[in-house]
Tab-separated table of C-alpha atoms in Angstrom:
chain	number	residue	atom	x	y	z
A	1	UNK	CA	71.589	72.706	109.024
A	2	UNK	CA	73.221	75.019	106.519
A	3	UNK	CA	74.943	72.054	104.860
A	4	UNK	CA	71.669	70.150	104.619
A	5	UNK	CA	69.988	73.077	102.960
A	6	UNK	CA	72.750	73.378	100.404
A	7	UNK	CA	72.555	69.664	99.511
A	8	UNK	CA	68.799	69.909	99.067
A	9	UNK	CA	69.139	72.898	96.750
A	10	UNK	CA	71.817	71.125	94.725
A	11	UNK	CA	69.673	68.019	94.372
A	12	UNK	CA	66.734	70.071	93.090
A	13	UNK	CA	68.909	71.597	90.364
A	14	UNK	CA	70.287	68.371	88.882
A	15	UNK	CA	68.152	68.834	85.827
A	16	UNK	CA	70.226	71.858	84.845
A	17	UNK	CA	73.566	71.316	83.087
A	18	UNK	CA	75.391	73.235	85.795
A	19	UNK	CA	74.643	75.712	88.567
A	20	UNK	CA	76.333	79.085	88.567
A	21	UNK	CA	75.276	79.581	92.178
A	22	UNK	CA	77.657	77.053	93.735
A	23	UNK	CA	81.372	76.533	94.093
A	24	UNK	CA	82.749	73.837	96.330
A	25	UNK	CA	79.323	73.303	97.899
A	26	UNK	CA	78.853	76.986	98.812
A	27	UNK	CA	75.815	78.904	97.593
A	28	UNK	CA	76.305	82.516	96.522
A	29	UNK	CA	73.787	85.245	97.340
A	30	UNK	CA	73.277	87.894	94.652
A	31	UNK	CA	71.440	90.070	97.188
A	32	UNK	CA	74.696	90.326	99.147
A	33	UNK	CA	76.705	91.171	96.049
A	34	UNK	CA	78.434	87.781	95.950
A	35	UNK	CA	79.702	87.394	92.386
A	36	UNK	CA	82.834	85.250	92.324
A	37	UNK	CA	85.440	85.664	89.586
A	38	UNK	CA	85.652	82.362	87.689
A	39	UNK	CA	87.863	83.269	84.715
A	40	UNK	CA	91.518	82.491	85.618
A	41	UNK	CA	92.848	84.582	82.728
A	42	UNK	CA	90.952	87.603	84.027
A	43	UNK	CA	92.278	87.036	87.547
A	44	UNK	CA	95.826	86.893	86.160
A	45	UNK	CA	95.254	90.105	84.184
A	46	UNK	CA	93.969	91.991	87.247
A	47	UNK	CA	96.978	90.923	89.325
A	48	UNK	CA	99.381	91.836	86.522
A	49	UNK	CA	97.874	95.296	86.067
A	50	UNK	CA	97.952	95.878	89.836
A	51	UNK	CA	101.744	96.064	89.818
A	52	UNK	CA	102.114	94.202	93.114
A	53	UNK	CA	105.643	94.086	94.542
A	54	UNK	CA	107.061	91.116	96.428
A	55	UNK	CA	107.304	93.309	99.533
A	56	UNK	CA	103.672	94.509	99.415
A	57	UNK	CA	100.988	93.947	102.019
A	58	UNK	CA	97.825	93.507	99.931
A	59	UNK	CA	94.343	94.328	101.221
A	60	UNK	CA	91.574	92.266	99.637
A	61	UNK	CA	87.926	93.067	100.291
A	62	UNK	CA	85.318	90.379	99.742
A	63	UNK	CA	87.707	87.504	98.861
A	64	UNK	CA	84.893	84.968	98.506
A	65	UNK	CA	86.308	81.490	97.915
A	66	UNK	CA	89.842	82.749	97.273
A	67	UNK	CA	90.308	82.594	93.492
A	68	UNK	CA	91.885	86.068	93.439
A	69	UNK	CA	93.414	85.618	96.906
A	70	UNK	CA	95.674	82.787	95.704
A	71	UNK	CA	97.179	84.953	92.953
A	72	UNK	CA	97.647	87.867	95.350
A	73	UNK	CA	99.510	85.601	97.771
A	74	UNK	CA	101.785	84.460	94.943
A	75	UNK	CA	102.584	88.073	94.024
A	76	UNK	CA	102.865	89.863	97.373
A	77	UNK	CA	104.391	89.463	100.819
A	78	UNK	CA	101.093	89.138	102.719
A	79	UNK	CA	97.351	89.351	102.094
A	80	UNK	CA	94.860	90.774	104.595
A	81	UNK	CA	91.373	89.708	103.517
A	82	UNK	CA	88.198	91.228	104.966
A	83	UNK	CA	85.114	89.036	104.504
A	84	UNK	CA	81.612	89.477	105.924
A	85	UNK	CA	80.237	85.982	105.213
A	86	UNK	CA	81.411	83.401	107.822
A	87	UNK	CA	80.970	80.600	105.262
A	88	UNK	CA	83.495	82.247	102.969
A	89	UNK	CA	85.882	82.789	105.886
A	90	UNK	CA	85.826	79.052	106.617
A	91	UNK	CA	86.293	78.231	102.948
A	92	UNK	CA	89.358	80.502	102.754
A	93	UNK	CA	90.863	78.937	105.855
A	94	UNK	CA	90.266	75.420	104.515
A	95	UNK	CA	91.642	76.276	101.084
A	96	UNK	CA	94.984	77.586	102.320
A	97	UNK	CA	95.431	75.499	105.463
A	98	UNK	CA	98.614	73.425	105.267
A	99	UNK	CA	99.903	75.323	102.232
A	100	UNK	CA	102.965	77.637	102.099
A	101	UNK	CA	100.492	80.546	101.961
A	102	UNK	CA	98.815	79.843	105.314
A	103	UNK	CA	101.145	82.040	107.386
A	104	UNK	CA	100.929	84.899	104.870
A	105	UNK	CA	97.137	85.166	104.863
A	106	UNK	CA	95.209	87.032	107.550
A	107	UNK	CA	91.417	86.824	107.348
A	108	UNK	CA	89.273	89.390	109.174
A	109	UNK	CA	85.583	88.567	109.467
A	110	UNK	CA	83.413	91.684	109.473
A	111	UNK	CA	81.785	94.530	107.584
A	112	UNK	CA	84.568	96.440	105.842
A	113	UNK	CA	82.648	99.718	106.247
A	114	UNK	CA	82.644	99.218	110.033
A	115	UNK	CA	86.148	97.773	110.304
A	116	UNK	CA	89.288	99.783	111.049
A	117	UNK	CA	91.486	99.110	108.050
A	118	UNK	CA	94.960	97.772	108.797
A	119	UNK	CA	98.182	98.941	107.176
A	120	UNK	CA	98.439	97.972	103.502
A	121	UNK	CA	100.458	98.996	100.453
A	122	UNK	CA	97.884	98.198	97.795
A	123	UNK	CA	94.221	97.186	97.720
A	124	UNK	CA	92.954	94.704	95.113
A	125	UNK	CA	89.282	93.796	95.371
A	126	UNK	CA	86.170	92.495	93.656
A	127	UNK	CA	83.623	94.193	95.918
A	128	UNK	CA	79.850	94.031	96.454
A	129	UNK	CA	78.631	96.848	94.204
A	130	UNK	CA	76.242	98.283	96.805
A	131	UNK	CA	79.191	99.516	98.905
A	132	UNK	CA	81.099	101.091	95.993
A	133	UNK	CA	80.809	104.740	96.985
A	134	UNK	CA	81.272	104.549	100.793
A	135	UNK	CA	84.163	102.104	100.378
A	136	UNK	CA	85.933	104.352	97.852
A	137	UNK	CA	85.944	107.279	100.258
A	138	UNK	CA	86.774	105.087	103.255
A	139	UNK	CA	89.904	104.011	101.405
A	140	UNK	CA	90.773	107.583	100.435
A	141	UNK	CA	90.296	108.610	104.073
A	142	UNK	CA	92.710	105.920	105.310
A	143	UNK	CA	95.306	107.654	107.525
A	144	UNK	CA	98.172	105.428	106.385
A	145	UNK	CA	99.388	106.240	102.904
A	146	UNK	CA	98.895	103.446	100.351
A	147	UNK	CA	100.087	103.301	96.765
A	148	UNK	CA	96.861	102.528	94.945
A	149	UNK	CA	93.620	100.541	94.893
A	150	UNK	CA	92.603	98.254	92.011
A	151	UNK	CA	88.862	97.682	92.347
A	152	UNK	CA	86.126	95.986	90.341
A	153	UNK	CA	83.046	98.232	90.086
A	154	UNK	CA	79.752	98.106	88.249
A	155	UNK	CA	80.688	99.499	84.834
A	156	UNK	CA	78.579	102.647	84.860
A	157	UNK	CA	79.734	103.535	88.377
A	158	UNK	CA	83.320	103.063	87.207
A	159	UNK	CA	82.796	105.306	84.194
A	160	UNK	CA	81.387	108.007	86.460
A	161	UNK	CA	84.524	107.782	88.597
A	162	UNK	CA	86.784	108.432	85.596
A	163	UNK	CA	84.508	110.901	83.737
A	164	UNK	CA	85.960	114.267	82.709
A	165	UNK	CA	84.276	117.698	82.339
A	166	UNK	CA	81.884	117.605	79.413
A	167	UNK	CA	81.352	113.835	79.559
A	168	UNK	CA	77.759	112.647	79.894
A	169	UNK	CA	78.547	110.758	83.108
A	170	UNK	CA	80.508	113.619	84.746
A	171	UNK	CA	78.875	114.182	88.125
A	172	UNK	CA	79.398	114.957	91.789
A	173	UNK	CA	81.008	111.544	92.323
A	174	UNK	CA	83.554	112.286	89.571
A	175	UNK	CA	84.513	115.628	91.093
A	176	UNK	CA	84.732	114.370	94.676
A	177	UNK	CA	86.824	111.327	93.804
A	178	UNK	CA	89.200	113.132	91.474
A	179	UNK	CA	89.860	115.826	94.057
A	180	UNK	CA	91.559	113.224	96.246
A	181	UNK	CA	92.811	110.676	93.697
A	182	UNK	CA	93.962	110.048	90.161
A	183	UNK	CA	91.508	107.605	88.644
A	184	UNK	CA	91.987	105.520	85.509
A	185	UNK	CA	90.072	102.745	83.740
A	186	UNK	CA	91.997	99.473	83.344
A	187	UNK	CA	89.668	96.715	82.123
A	188	UNK	CA	86.122	96.153	80.939
A	189	UNK	CA	84.780	92.887	82.365
A	190	UNK	CA	81.776	91.053	80.931
A	191	UNK	CA	79.176	89.647	83.321
A	192	UNK	CA	79.830	86.059	82.201
A	193	UNK	CA	83.201	86.149	83.966
A	194	UNK	CA	81.393	85.793	87.311
A	195	UNK	CA	79.524	83.042	89.136
A	196	UNK	CA	76.645	83.798	89.455
A	197	UNK	CA	76.677	86.428	86.679
A	198	UNK	CA	75.496	89.936	87.685
A	199	UNK	CA	72.930	91.778	85.594
A	200	UNK	CA	75.422	94.299	84.236
A	201	UNK	CA	79.022	94.461	83.017
A	202	UNK	CA	81.856	95.594	85.263
A	203	UNK	CA	85.101	97.525	85.028
A	204	UNK	CA	88.399	97.468	86.890
A	205	UNK	CA	89.574	100.909	88.002
A	206	UNK	CA	92.874	102.134	89.438
A	207	UNK	CA	92.585	104.719	92.234
A	208	UNK	CA	95.813	106.451	93.240
A	209	UNK	CA	95.570	108.870	96.216
A	210	UNK	CA	96.973	112.334	95.592
A	211	UNK	CA	99.986	113.201	97.711
A	212	UNK	CA	99.823	115.454	99.552
A	213	UNK	CA	96.067	115.422	100.090
A	214	UNK	CA	94.376	118.696	99.014
A	215	UNK	CA	93.924	121.041	101.960
A	216	UNK	CA	90.196	121.579	101.552
A	217	UNK	CA	87.572	121.435	104.289
A	218	UNK	CA	85.605	118.308	103.200
A	219	UNK	CA	82.297	119.504	104.667
A	220	UNK	CA	82.636	122.873	102.969
A	221	UNK	CA	83.597	121.228	99.684
A	222	UNK	CA	80.762	118.689	99.888
A	223	UNK	CA	78.147	121.372	100.598
A	224	UNK	CA	79.416	123.462	97.685
A	225	UNK	CA	79.549	120.583	95.173
A	226	UNK	CA	76.086	119.327	96.171
A	227	UNK	CA	74.627	122.723	95.284
A	228	UNK	CA	76.551	122.975	92.015
A	229	UNK	CA	75.233	119.579	90.910
A	230	UNK	CA	71.594	120.131	91.861
A	231	UNK	CA	71.144	120.308	88.093
A	232	UNK	CA	74.542	120.057	86.470
A	233	UNK	CA	73.366	121.262	83.035
A	234	UNK	CA	71.766	124.456	84.372
A	235	UNK	CA	73.862	127.597	84.618
A	236	UNK	CA	75.382	128.384	88.007
A	237	UNK	CA	73.520	131.686	87.842
A	238	UNK	CA	70.222	129.776	87.798
A	239	UNK	CA	71.238	127.377	90.566
A	240	UNK	CA	72.389	130.091	92.952
A	241	UNK	CA	69.106	131.983	92.511
A	242	UNK	CA	67.073	129.092	93.932
A	243	UNK	CA	65.301	130.249	97.098
A	244	UNK	CA	66.266	127.255	99.231
A	245	UNK	CA	69.909	127.622	98.236
A	246	UNK	CA	69.976	131.334	98.996
A	247	UNK	CA	68.167	130.786	102.292
A	248	UNK	CA	70.696	128.194	103.429
A	249	UNK	CA	73.685	130.287	102.381
A	250	UNK	CA	72.312	133.402	104.070
A	251	UNK	CA	71.767	131.456	107.288
A	252	UNK	CA	75.381	130.276	107.175
A	253	UNK	CA	76.533	133.820	106.416
A	254	UNK	CA	74.712	135.336	109.398
A	255	UNK	CA	75.821	132.527	111.723
A	256	UNK	CA	79.470	133.022	110.778
A	257	UNK	CA	79.197	136.787	111.153
A	258	UNK	CA	77.757	136.386	114.646
A	259	UNK	CA	80.469	133.880	115.559
A	260	UNK	CA	83.219	136.168	114.302
A	261	UNK	CA	81.825	139.077	116.300
A	262	UNK	CA	81.676	136.968	119.470
A	263	UNK	CA	85.305	135.956	118.923
A	264	UNK	CA	86.433	139.546	118.250
A	265	UNK	CA	86.814	139.016	114.543
A	266	UNK	CA	88.552	135.632	114.585
A	267	UNK	CA	87.301	133.199	111.977
A	268	UNK	CA	85.247	130.258	113.142
A	269	UNK	CA	86.096	128.223	110.041
A	270	UNK	CA	89.815	127.671	110.570
A	271	UNK	CA	89.384	124.289	112.268
A	272	UNK	CA	89.477	122.038	109.214
A	273	UNK	CA	88.008	118.567	109.691
A	274	UNK	CA	89.836	116.370	107.195
A	275	UNK	CA	87.637	113.245	107.416
A	276	UNK	CA	86.429	112.666	103.840
A	277	UNK	CA	84.633	109.348	104.395
A	278	UNK	CA	81.301	111.205	104.462
A	279	UNK	CA	81.679	112.167	100.788
A	280	UNK	CA	80.565	108.692	99.744
A	281	UNK	CA	76.850	108.072	100.203
A	282	UNK	CA	73.922	106.143	98.795
A	283	UNK	CA	73.114	108.918	96.301
A	284	UNK	CA	76.316	108.042	94.417
A	285	UNK	CA	74.946	104.570	93.714
A	286	UNK	CA	72.116	106.011	91.612
A	287	UNK	CA	72.795	106.104	87.895
A	288	UNK	CA	70.857	109.260	87.009
A	289	UNK	CA	72.680	112.184	85.498
A	290	UNK	CA	71.469	115.025	87.749
A	291	UNK	CA	70.430	115.461	91.359
A	292	UNK	CA	67.185	117.108	92.332
A	293	UNK	CA	63.980	117.738	90.396
A	294	UNK	CA	63.942	120.815	88.214
A	295	UNK	CA	60.200	121.393	88.537
A	296	UNK	CA	60.483	121.806	92.305
A	297	UNK	CA	63.026	124.625	92.149
A	298	UNK	CA	61.658	128.022	93.049
A	299	UNK	CA	63.918	130.809	91.816
A	300	UNK	CA	64.448	133.950	93.891
A	301	UNK	CA	63.309	136.898	91.779
A	302	UNK	CA	62.053	140.330	92.673
A	303	UNK	CA	62.978	142.570	95.617
A	304	UNK	CA	60.159	142.065	98.112
A	305	UNK	CA	62.660	141.531	100.899
A	306	UNK	CA	65.430	144.118	100.640
A	307	UNK	CA	67.842	142.252	102.926
A	308	UNK	CA	67.371	138.952	101.108
A	309	UNK	CA	67.815	140.708	97.786
A	310	UNK	CA	71.042	142.308	99.008
A	311	UNK	CA	72.472	138.920	99.951
A	312	UNK	CA	71.372	137.457	96.620
A	313	UNK	CA	73.260	140.189	94.800
A	314	UNK	CA	76.319	139.417	96.906
A	315	UNK	CA	76.167	135.753	95.863
A	316	UNK	CA	75.583	136.539	92.189
A	317	UNK	CA	78.380	139.115	92.227
A	318	UNK	CA	80.871	136.361	93.097
A	319	UNK	CA	79.678	134.350	90.084
A	320	UNK	CA	79.827	137.316	87.736
A	321	UNK	CA	83.226	138.547	88.923
A	322	UNK	CA	85.101	135.692	87.232
A	323	UNK	CA	82.512	134.850	84.570
A	324	UNK	CA	81.008	131.813	86.299
A	325	UNK	CA	77.408	133.064	86.071
A	326	UNK	CA	76.717	131.473	82.661
A	327	UNK	CA	78.894	128.405	83.190
A	328	UNK	CA	77.566	124.926	83.954
A	329	UNK	CA	78.874	122.405	86.484
A	330	UNK	CA	78.928	119.708	83.806
A	331	UNK	CA	81.766	121.590	82.079
A	332	UNK	CA	83.772	122.895	85.048
A	333	UNK	CA	87.208	121.499	85.839
A	334	UNK	CA	88.527	120.602	89.288
A	335	UNK	CA	90.603	123.807	89.337
A	336	UNK	CA	87.570	125.934	88.471
A	337	UNK	CA	85.500	124.427	91.295
A	338	UNK	CA	88.323	125.038	93.771
A	339	UNK	CA	88.736	128.609	92.541
A	340	UNK	CA	85.019	129.382	92.767
A	341	UNK	CA	84.769	127.935	96.283
A	342	UNK	CA	87.710	130.107	97.341
A	343	UNK	CA	85.996	133.164	95.844
A	344	UNK	CA	82.803	132.462	97.800
A	345	UNK	CA	84.751	131.955	101.031
A	346	UNK	CA	86.615	135.233	100.561
A	347	UNK	CA	83.231	136.938	100.301
A	348	UNK	CA	82.196	135.343	103.613
A	349	UNK	CA	79.844	132.834	101.931
A	350	UNK	CA	80.184	129.299	103.289
A	351	UNK	CA	78.522	125.965	102.566
A	352	UNK	CA	78.760	124.044	105.830
């Protein structure tokens, strides 16, 4: 039935010079992020810039009809391809069946976000853009060390990954990614290099995991960075005077104090959960510059509640101690964020 439907659709489009939605009789679904690389020179350039060694096991995500897969097989020892669409899986198997590559290609059918990743040395992928953020952090959370990942992203998402302090696109995604990896921009790719063409341009990015991985509690870090980037262009002094922020931090503070007392002074925060896959979420896919809505922020002022005011002063004192009160998240470096988080923790203020 699927084949009949495809033939009918092809027949109805004969009036057009050519259809960008077909290759080898397979229809591509934009809604599923299926945009197949059609420019062989671009494919060659991506493989060349990947630096694949002849001994490498290459992970490919979303191989489609295998245009990039063929070049990866020529360059590396083995390719493990993860593909969700069963039609594409069959096409890959047909394409390489009976060729010298057949015993060096392993195809896994499934959702990459729900699949346990195998061992690999390098990842090279043209991915569905809607999984960009969760996939990035799934890769960075992979327990087996890999050399790097060369991934095609929507251009603006890619530029947020590589953004530096002071850049317009510098955001929570930039900070989270660069804590765990060195990120660099390799290629700008126009939309006409794909079949069917996406609505926006793309970029190829190199992601190289930091070794060793920073010893930071990911939940604590994530809670801290989320607050800092509520409005990245506001001063930290303004952000940490927001009532909801202070209320949450005070609740954490009292909970930890009670826990420490019940454990005779031992810290309840020493058990560090190192799973960082949760850092990538749907919010990272949005292309706005700030999180939150400024008009909805109610700032804690006045001293109606003495205890609340005392805790507020404790929080603000940490900011003022090292001159962070007037600084803005949009300008802070990775080292400054790490330092400020450590200062808060030393004062007994936690974010998870």
